[in-house]
One Martini backbone bead per residue (centre of mass of N, CA, C, O) as a GRO file, in nm:
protein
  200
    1UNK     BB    1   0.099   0.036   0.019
    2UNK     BB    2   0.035   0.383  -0.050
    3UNK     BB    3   0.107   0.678   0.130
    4UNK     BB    4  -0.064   0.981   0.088
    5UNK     BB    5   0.010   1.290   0.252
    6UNK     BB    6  -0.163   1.483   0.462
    7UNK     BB    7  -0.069   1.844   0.508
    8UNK     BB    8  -0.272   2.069   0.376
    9UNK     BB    9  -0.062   2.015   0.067
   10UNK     BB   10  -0.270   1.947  -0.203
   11UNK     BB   11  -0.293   1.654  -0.484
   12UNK     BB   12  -0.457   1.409  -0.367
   13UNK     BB   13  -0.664   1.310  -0.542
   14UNK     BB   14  -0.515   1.322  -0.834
   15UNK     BB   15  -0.314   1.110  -0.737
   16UNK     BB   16  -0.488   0.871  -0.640
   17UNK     BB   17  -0.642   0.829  -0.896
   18UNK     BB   18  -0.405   0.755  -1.043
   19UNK     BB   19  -0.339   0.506  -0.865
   20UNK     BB   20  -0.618   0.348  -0.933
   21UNK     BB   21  -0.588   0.323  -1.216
   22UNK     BB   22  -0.307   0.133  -1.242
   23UNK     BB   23  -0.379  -0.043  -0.895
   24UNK     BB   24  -0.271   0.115  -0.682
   25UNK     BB   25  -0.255   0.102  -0.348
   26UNK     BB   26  -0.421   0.349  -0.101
   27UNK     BB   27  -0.355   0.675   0.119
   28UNK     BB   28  -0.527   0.890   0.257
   29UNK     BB   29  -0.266   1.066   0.521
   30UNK     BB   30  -0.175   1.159   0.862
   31UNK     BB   31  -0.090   0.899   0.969
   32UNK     BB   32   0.180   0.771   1.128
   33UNK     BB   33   0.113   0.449   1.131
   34UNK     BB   34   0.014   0.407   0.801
   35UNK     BB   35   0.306   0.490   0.710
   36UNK     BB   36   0.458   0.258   0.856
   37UNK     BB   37   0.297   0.033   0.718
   38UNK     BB   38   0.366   0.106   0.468
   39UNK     BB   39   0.541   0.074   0.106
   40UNK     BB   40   0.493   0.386   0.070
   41UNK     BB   41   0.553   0.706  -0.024
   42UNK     BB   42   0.349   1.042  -0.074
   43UNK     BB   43   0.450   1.353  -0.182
   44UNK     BB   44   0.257   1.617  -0.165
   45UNK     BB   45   0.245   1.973  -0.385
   46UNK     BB   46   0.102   2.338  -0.319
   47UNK     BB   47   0.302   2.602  -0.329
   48UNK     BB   48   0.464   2.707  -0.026
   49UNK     BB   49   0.775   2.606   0.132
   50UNK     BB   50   0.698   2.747   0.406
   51UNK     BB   51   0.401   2.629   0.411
   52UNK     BB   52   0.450   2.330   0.421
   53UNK     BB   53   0.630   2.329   0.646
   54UNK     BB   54   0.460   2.415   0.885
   55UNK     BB   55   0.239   2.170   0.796
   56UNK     BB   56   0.429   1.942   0.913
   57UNK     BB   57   0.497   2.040   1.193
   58UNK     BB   58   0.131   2.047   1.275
   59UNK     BB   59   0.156   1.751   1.191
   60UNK     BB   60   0.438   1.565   1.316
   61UNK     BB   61   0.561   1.452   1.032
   62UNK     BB   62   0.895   1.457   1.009
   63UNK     BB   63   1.022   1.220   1.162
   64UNK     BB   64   0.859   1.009   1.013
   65UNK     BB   65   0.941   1.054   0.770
   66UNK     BB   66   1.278   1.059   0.778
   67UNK     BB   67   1.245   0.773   0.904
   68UNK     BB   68   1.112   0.601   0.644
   69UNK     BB   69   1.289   0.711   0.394
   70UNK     BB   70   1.500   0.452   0.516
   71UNK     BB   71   1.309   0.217   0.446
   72UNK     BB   72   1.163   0.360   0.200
   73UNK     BB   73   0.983   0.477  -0.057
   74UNK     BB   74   0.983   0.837  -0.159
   75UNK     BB   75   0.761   1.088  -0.313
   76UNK     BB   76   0.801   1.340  -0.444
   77UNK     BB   77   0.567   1.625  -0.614
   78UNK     BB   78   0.682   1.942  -0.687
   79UNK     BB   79   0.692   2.082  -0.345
   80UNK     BB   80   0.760   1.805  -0.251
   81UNK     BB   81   1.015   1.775  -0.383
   82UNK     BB   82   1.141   2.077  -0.247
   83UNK     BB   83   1.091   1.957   0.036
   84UNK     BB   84   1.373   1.751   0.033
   85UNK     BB   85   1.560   1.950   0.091
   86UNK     BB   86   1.723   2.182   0.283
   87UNK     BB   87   1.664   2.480   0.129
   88UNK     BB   88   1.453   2.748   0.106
   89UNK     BB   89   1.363   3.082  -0.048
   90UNK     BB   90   1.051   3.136  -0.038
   91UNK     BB   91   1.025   3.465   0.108
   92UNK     BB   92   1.230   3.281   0.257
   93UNK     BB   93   1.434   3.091   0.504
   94UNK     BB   94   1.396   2.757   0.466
   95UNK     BB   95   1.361   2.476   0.583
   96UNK     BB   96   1.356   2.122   0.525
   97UNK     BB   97   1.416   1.817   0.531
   98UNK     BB   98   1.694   1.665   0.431
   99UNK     BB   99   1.728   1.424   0.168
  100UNK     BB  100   1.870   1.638  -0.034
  101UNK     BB  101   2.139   1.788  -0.156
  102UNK     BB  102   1.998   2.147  -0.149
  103UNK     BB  103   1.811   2.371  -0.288
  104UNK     BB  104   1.599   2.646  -0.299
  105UNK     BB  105   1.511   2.859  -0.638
  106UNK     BB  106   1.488   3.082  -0.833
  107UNK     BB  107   1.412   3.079  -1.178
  108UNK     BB  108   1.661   3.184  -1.419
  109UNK     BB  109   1.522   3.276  -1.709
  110UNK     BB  110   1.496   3.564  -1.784
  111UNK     BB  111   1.249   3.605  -2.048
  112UNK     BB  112   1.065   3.409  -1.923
  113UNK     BB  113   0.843   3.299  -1.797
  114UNK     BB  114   0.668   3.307  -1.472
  115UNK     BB  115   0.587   3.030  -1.485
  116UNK     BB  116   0.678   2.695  -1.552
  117UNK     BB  117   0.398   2.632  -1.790
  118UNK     BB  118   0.411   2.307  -1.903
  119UNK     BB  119   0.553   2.123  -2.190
  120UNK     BB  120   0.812   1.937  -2.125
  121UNK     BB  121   1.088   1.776  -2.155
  122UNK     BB  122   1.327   1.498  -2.059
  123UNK     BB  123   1.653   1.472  -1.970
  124UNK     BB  124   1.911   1.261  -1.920
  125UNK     BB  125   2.176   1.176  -1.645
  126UNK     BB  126   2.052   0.916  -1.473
  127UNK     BB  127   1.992   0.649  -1.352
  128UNK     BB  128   1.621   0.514  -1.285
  129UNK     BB  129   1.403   0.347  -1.246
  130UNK     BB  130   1.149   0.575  -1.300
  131UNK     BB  131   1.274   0.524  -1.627
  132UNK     BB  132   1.114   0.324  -1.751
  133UNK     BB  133   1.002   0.326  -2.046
  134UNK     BB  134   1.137   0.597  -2.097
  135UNK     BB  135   1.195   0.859  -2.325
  136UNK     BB  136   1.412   1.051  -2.425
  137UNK     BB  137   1.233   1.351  -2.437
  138UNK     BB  138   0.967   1.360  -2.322
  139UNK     BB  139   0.664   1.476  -2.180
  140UNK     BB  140   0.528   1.657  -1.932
  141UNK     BB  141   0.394   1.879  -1.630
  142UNK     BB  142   0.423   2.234  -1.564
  143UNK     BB  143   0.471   2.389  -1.249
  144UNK     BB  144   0.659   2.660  -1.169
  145UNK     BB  145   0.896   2.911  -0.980
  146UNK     BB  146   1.126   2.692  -0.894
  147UNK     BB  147   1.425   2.520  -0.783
  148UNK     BB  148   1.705   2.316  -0.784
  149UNK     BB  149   1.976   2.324  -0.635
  150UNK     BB  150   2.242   2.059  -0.710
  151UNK     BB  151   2.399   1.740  -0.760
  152UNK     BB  152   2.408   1.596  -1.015
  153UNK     BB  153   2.403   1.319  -0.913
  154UNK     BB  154   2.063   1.378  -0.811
  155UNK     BB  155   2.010   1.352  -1.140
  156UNK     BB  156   1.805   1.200  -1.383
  157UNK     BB  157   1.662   1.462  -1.470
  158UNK     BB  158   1.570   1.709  -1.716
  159UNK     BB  159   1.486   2.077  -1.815
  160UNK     BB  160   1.419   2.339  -2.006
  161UNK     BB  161   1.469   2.681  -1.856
  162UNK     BB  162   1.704   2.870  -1.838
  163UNK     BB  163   1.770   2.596  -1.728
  164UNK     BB  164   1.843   2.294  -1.555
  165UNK     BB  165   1.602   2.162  -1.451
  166UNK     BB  166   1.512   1.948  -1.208
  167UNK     BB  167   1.326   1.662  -1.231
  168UNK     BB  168   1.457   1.423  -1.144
  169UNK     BB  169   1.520   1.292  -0.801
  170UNK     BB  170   1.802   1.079  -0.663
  171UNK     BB  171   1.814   0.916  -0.329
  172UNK     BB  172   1.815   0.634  -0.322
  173UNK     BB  173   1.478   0.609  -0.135
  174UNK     BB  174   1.469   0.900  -0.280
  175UNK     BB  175   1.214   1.083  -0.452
  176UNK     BB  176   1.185   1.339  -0.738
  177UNK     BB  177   0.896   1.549  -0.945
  178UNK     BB  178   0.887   1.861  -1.084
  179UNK     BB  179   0.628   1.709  -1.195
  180UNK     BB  180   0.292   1.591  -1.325
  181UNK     BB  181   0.224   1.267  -1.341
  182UNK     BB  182  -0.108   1.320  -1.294
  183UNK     BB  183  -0.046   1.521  -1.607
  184UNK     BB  184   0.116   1.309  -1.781
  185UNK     BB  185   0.019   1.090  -1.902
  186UNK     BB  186   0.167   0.787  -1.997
  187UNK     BB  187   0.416   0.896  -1.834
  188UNK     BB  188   0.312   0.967  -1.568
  189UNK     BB  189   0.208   0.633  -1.553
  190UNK     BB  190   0.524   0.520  -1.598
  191UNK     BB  191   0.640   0.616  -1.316
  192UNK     BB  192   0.424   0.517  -1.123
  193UNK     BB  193   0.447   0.238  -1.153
  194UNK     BB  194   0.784   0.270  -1.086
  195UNK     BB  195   0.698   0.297  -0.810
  196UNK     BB  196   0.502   0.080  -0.758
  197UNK     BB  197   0.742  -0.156  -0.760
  198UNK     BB  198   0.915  -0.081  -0.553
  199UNK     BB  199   0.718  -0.146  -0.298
  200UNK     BB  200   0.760  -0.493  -0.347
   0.00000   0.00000   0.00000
Protein backbone atom coordinates (compact mmCIF):
# COMPACT_ATOMS: atom_id res chain seq x y z
CA UNK A 1 0.00 0.00 0.00
CA UNK A 2 1.20 3.45 -1.18
CA UNK A 3 0.41 6.45 1.55
CA UNK A 4 -0.31 9.67 0.25
CA UNK A 5 0.78 12.19 3.06
CA UNK A 6 -1.89 14.35 4.10
CA UNK A 7 -0.49 17.48 5.32
CA UNK A 8 -3.45 20.41 4.00
CA UNK A 9 -0.61 20.88 0.82
CA UNK A 10 -1.49 19.28 -2.08
CA UNK A 11 -3.38 17.63 -4.83
CA UNK A 12 -4.45 14.61 -2.94
CA UNK A 13 -7.33 13.13 -4.85
CA UNK A 14 -5.96 13.83 -8.44
CA UNK A 15 -2.77 11.59 -6.81
CA UNK A 16 -4.77 9.06 -5.43
CA UNK A 17 -6.74 8.64 -8.99
CA UNK A 18 -3.98 8.56 -10.74
CA UNK A 19 -2.78 5.65 -8.13
CA UNK A 20 -5.71 3.83 -8.37
CA UNK A 21 -6.24 3.96 -12.14
CA UNK A 22 -2.79 1.98 -12.55
CA UNK A 23 -4.53 -0.33 -9.77
CA UNK A 24 -1.64 0.98 -6.97
CA UNK A 25 -3.55 0.49 -3.67
CA UNK A 26 -3.29 3.81 -2.16
CA UNK A 27 -4.44 5.70 1.13
CA UNK A 28 -4.27 9.07 2.07
CA UNK A 29 -3.42 9.68 5.49
CA UNK A 30 -2.31 12.27 7.80
CA UNK A 31 -1.75 9.16 10.47
CA UNK A 32 2.23 8.16 11.63
CA UNK A 33 0.88 4.91 12.12
CA UNK A 34 -0.51 4.11 8.40
CA UNK A 35 2.70 5.75 7.04
CA UNK A 36 4.76 3.34 9.32
CA UNK A 37 2.69 0.65 7.99
CA UNK A 38 2.85 1.69 4.60
CA UNK A 39 5.17 -0.20 1.45
CA UNK A 40 6.23 3.66 0.35
CA UNK A 41 5.03 6.97 0.68
CA UNK A 42 4.02 10.01 -1.58
CA UNK A 43 4.57 13.33 -0.54
CA UNK A 44 2.37 15.68 -2.66
CA UNK A 45 2.55 19.68 -2.70
CA UNK A 46 1.20 22.89 -4.26
CA UNK A 47 2.11 26.09 -2.85
CA UNK A 48 5.02 27.66 -1.05
CA UNK A 49 7.65 25.90 0.22
CA UNK A 50 7.93 27.71 3.82
CA UNK A 51 4.01 27.15 3.88
CA UNK A 52 4.34 23.66 3.24
CA UNK A 53 6.99 22.93 5.48
CA UNK A 54 5.07 24.55 8.50
CA UNK A 55 1.74 22.65 7.56
CA UNK A 56 4.26 19.41 8.13
CA UNK A 57 5.38 20.68 11.60
CA UNK A 58 1.80 21.09 12.80
CA UNK A 59 1.05 18.00 11.84
CA UNK A 60 4.05 16.10 13.33
CA UNK A 61 4.80 14.35 10.65
CA UNK A 62 8.37 15.38 9.81
CA UNK A 63 10.27 12.95 12.54
CA UNK A 64 7.96 10.33 10.89
CA UNK A 65 8.65 11.35 6.97
CA UNK A 66 12.52 11.33 8.01
CA UNK A 67 12.68 8.43 9.59
CA UNK A 68 10.75 5.93 7.21
CA UNK A 69 12.71 7.43 3.83
CA UNK A 70 15.52 5.42 5.21
CA UNK A 71 13.18 2.43 5.30
CA UNK A 72 10.86 2.20 2.10
CA UNK A 73 10.91 4.61 -1.05
CA UNK A 74 9.33 8.32 -1.02
CA UNK A 75 8.11 10.08 -3.60
CA UNK A 76 7.90 13.65 -3.54
CA UNK A 77 5.79 15.69 -6.28
CA UNK A 78 5.81 19.26 -7.33
CA UNK A 79 6.59 21.38 -4.12
CA UNK A 80 6.70 17.96 -2.67
CA UNK A 81 9.80 17.21 -4.88
CA UNK A 82 11.03 20.79 -3.05
CA UNK A 83 10.67 20.48 0.65
CA UNK A 84 12.97 17.20 0.46
CA UNK A 85 16.23 19.56 0.09
CA UNK A 86 18.08 21.01 2.62
CA UNK A 87 16.94 24.73 2.61
CA UNK A 88 14.27 26.56 0.37
CA UNK A 89 14.64 30.51 -0.47
CA UNK A 90 10.58 31.49 -1.60
CA UNK A 91 10.04 34.49 0.37
CA UNK A 92 11.62 33.38 3.16
CA UNK A 93 14.92 30.95 4.19
CA UNK A 94 12.88 27.92 5.69
CA UNK A 95 14.73 24.94 6.20
CA UNK A 96 13.47 21.83 4.27
CA UNK A 97 13.76 18.04 5.08
CA UNK A 98 16.72 17.42 4.08
CA UNK A 99 16.87 14.20 2.61
CA UNK A 100 18.20 15.51 -0.33
CA UNK A 101 21.32 18.15 -0.43
CA UNK A 102 20.76 21.68 -2.17
CA UNK A 103 18.35 24.09 -2.21
CA UNK A 104 15.57 25.64 -3.78
CA UNK A 105 15.20 29.30 -5.27
CA UNK A 106 13.97 30.89 -8.16
CA UNK A 107 14.14 30.15 -11.90
CA UNK A 108 16.63 31.90 -13.21
CA UNK A 109 14.45 32.21 -16.71
CA UNK A 110 15.72 35.22 -18.18
CA UNK A 111 13.36 36.91 -20.59
CA UNK A 112 11.24 33.77 -20.02
CA UNK A 113 7.56 33.84 -18.21
CA UNK A 114 7.44 32.34 -14.73
CA UNK A 115 6.26 30.16 -14.11
CA UNK A 116 7.35 27.46 -15.73
CA UNK A 117 3.84 26.27 -16.75
CA UNK A 118 3.21 23.50 -19.27
CA UNK A 119 4.50 20.39 -21.46
CA UNK A 120 8.55 20.22 -21.39
CA UNK A 121 10.73 17.42 -22.11
CA UNK A 122 12.74 15.44 -20.15
CA UNK A 123 16.47 14.91 -20.39
CA UNK A 124 18.22 11.95 -18.79
CA UNK A 125 21.43 12.50 -17.07
CA UNK A 126 21.52 9.43 -14.30
CA UNK A 127 20.01 5.92 -14.55
CA UNK A 128 16.95 5.66 -12.46
CA UNK A 129 14.13 2.81 -12.08
CA UNK A 130 11.62 5.68 -12.05
CA UNK A 131 12.38 5.71 -16.16
CA UNK A 132 11.97 2.33 -16.71
CA UNK A 133 10.35 2.13 -20.25
CA UNK A 134 10.09 6.01 -20.88
CA UNK A 135 12.31 7.51 -23.80
CA UNK A 136 14.78 10.65 -23.25
CA UNK A 137 12.92 13.75 -24.94
CA UNK A 138 9.47 12.61 -23.19
CA UNK A 139 6.97 15.96 -22.39
CA UNK A 140 5.97 16.28 -18.90
CA UNK A 141 3.74 18.59 -17.51
CA UNK A 142 4.69 21.43 -15.48
CA UNK A 143 3.96 24.87 -12.94
CA UNK A 144 6.55 25.86 -10.95
CA UNK A 145 8.46 28.89 -10.61
CA UNK A 146 11.29 27.40 -8.19
CA UNK A 147 13.66 25.18 -9.10
CA UNK A 148 16.33 22.71 -6.82
CA UNK A 149 19.98 23.78 -7.39
CA UNK A 150 21.80 20.41 -6.40
CA UNK A 151 24.79 18.56 -7.59
CA UNK A 152 24.18 16.27 -10.77
CA UNK A 153 24.67 13.55 -8.82
CA UNK A 154 21.13 13.79 -7.92
CA UNK A 155 19.57 14.43 -10.74
CA UNK A 156 18.11 11.44 -13.31
CA UNK A 157 16.55 13.64 -15.59
CA UNK A 158 16.05 17.66 -16.51
CA UNK A 159 14.05 20.05 -18.20
CA UNK A 160 15.17 22.72 -20.22
CA UNK A 161 14.09 26.59 -19.56
CA UNK A 162 16.30 29.21 -18.91
CA UNK A 163 18.48 27.21 -17.16
CA UNK A 164 18.71 23.05 -16.49
CA UNK A 165 16.07 22.39 -14.16
CA UNK A 166 16.00 19.45 -11.93
CA UNK A 167 12.97 16.88 -12.86
CA UNK A 168 13.63 13.87 -11.73
CA UNK A 169 16.21 13.86 -8.51
CA UNK A 170 16.98 10.57 -6.40
CA UNK A 171 19.11 10.07 -3.26
CA UNK A 172 18.92 6.31 -2.25
CA UNK A 173 15.24 5.55 -1.94
CA UNK A 174 14.35 9.23 -1.63
CA UNK A 175 12.66 10.59 -5.20
CA UNK A 176 11.58 13.36 -6.35
CA UNK A 177 9.44 15.12 -9.31
CA UNK A 178 9.31 18.28 -10.40
CA UNK A 179 6.52 17.97 -12.32
CA UNK A 180 2.83 16.31 -12.17
CA UNK A 181 3.06 12.63 -13.24
CA UNK A 182 -0.82 12.76 -12.44
CA UNK A 183 -1.00 15.38 -15.30
CA UNK A 184 1.00 13.68 -17.60
CA UNK A 185 -0.30 11.33 -19.71
CA UNK A 186 1.07 7.64 -20.36
CA UNK A 187 4.38 9.44 -19.13
CA UNK A 188 3.39 9.95 -16.11
CA UNK A 189 1.17 7.07 -15.44
CA UNK A 190 4.64 4.66 -16.50
CA UNK A 191 6.75 6.58 -13.86
CA UNK A 192 4.32 6.06 -11.50
CA UNK A 193 3.90 2.58 -11.82
CA UNK A 194 7.65 2.21 -11.72
CA UNK A 195 7.08 3.97 -8.11
CA UNK A 196 5.17 1.58 -7.09
CA UNK A 197 6.95 -1.56 -8.52
CA UNK A 198 9.71 0.19 -5.96
CA UNK A 199 7.50 -0.64 -3.11
CA UNK A 200 6.85 -4.48 -3.76
Amino acid sequence: MIAVIDYNVGNLFSVKNALDFIGEESEITSDAAVMEKADALILPGVGAFPDAMRELEKTGLVGTIRAQAQKKPLLGICLGMQILFETGFEFEECKGLGLIEGEVDKIPAGDLKIPHMGWNSLRFLNPCPLLDGVEDGSFVYFVHSYMAFTDDKYIAAYAEYGAKIPAVVANGSVYGMQFHPEKSGEVGLTILRNFGRLSK
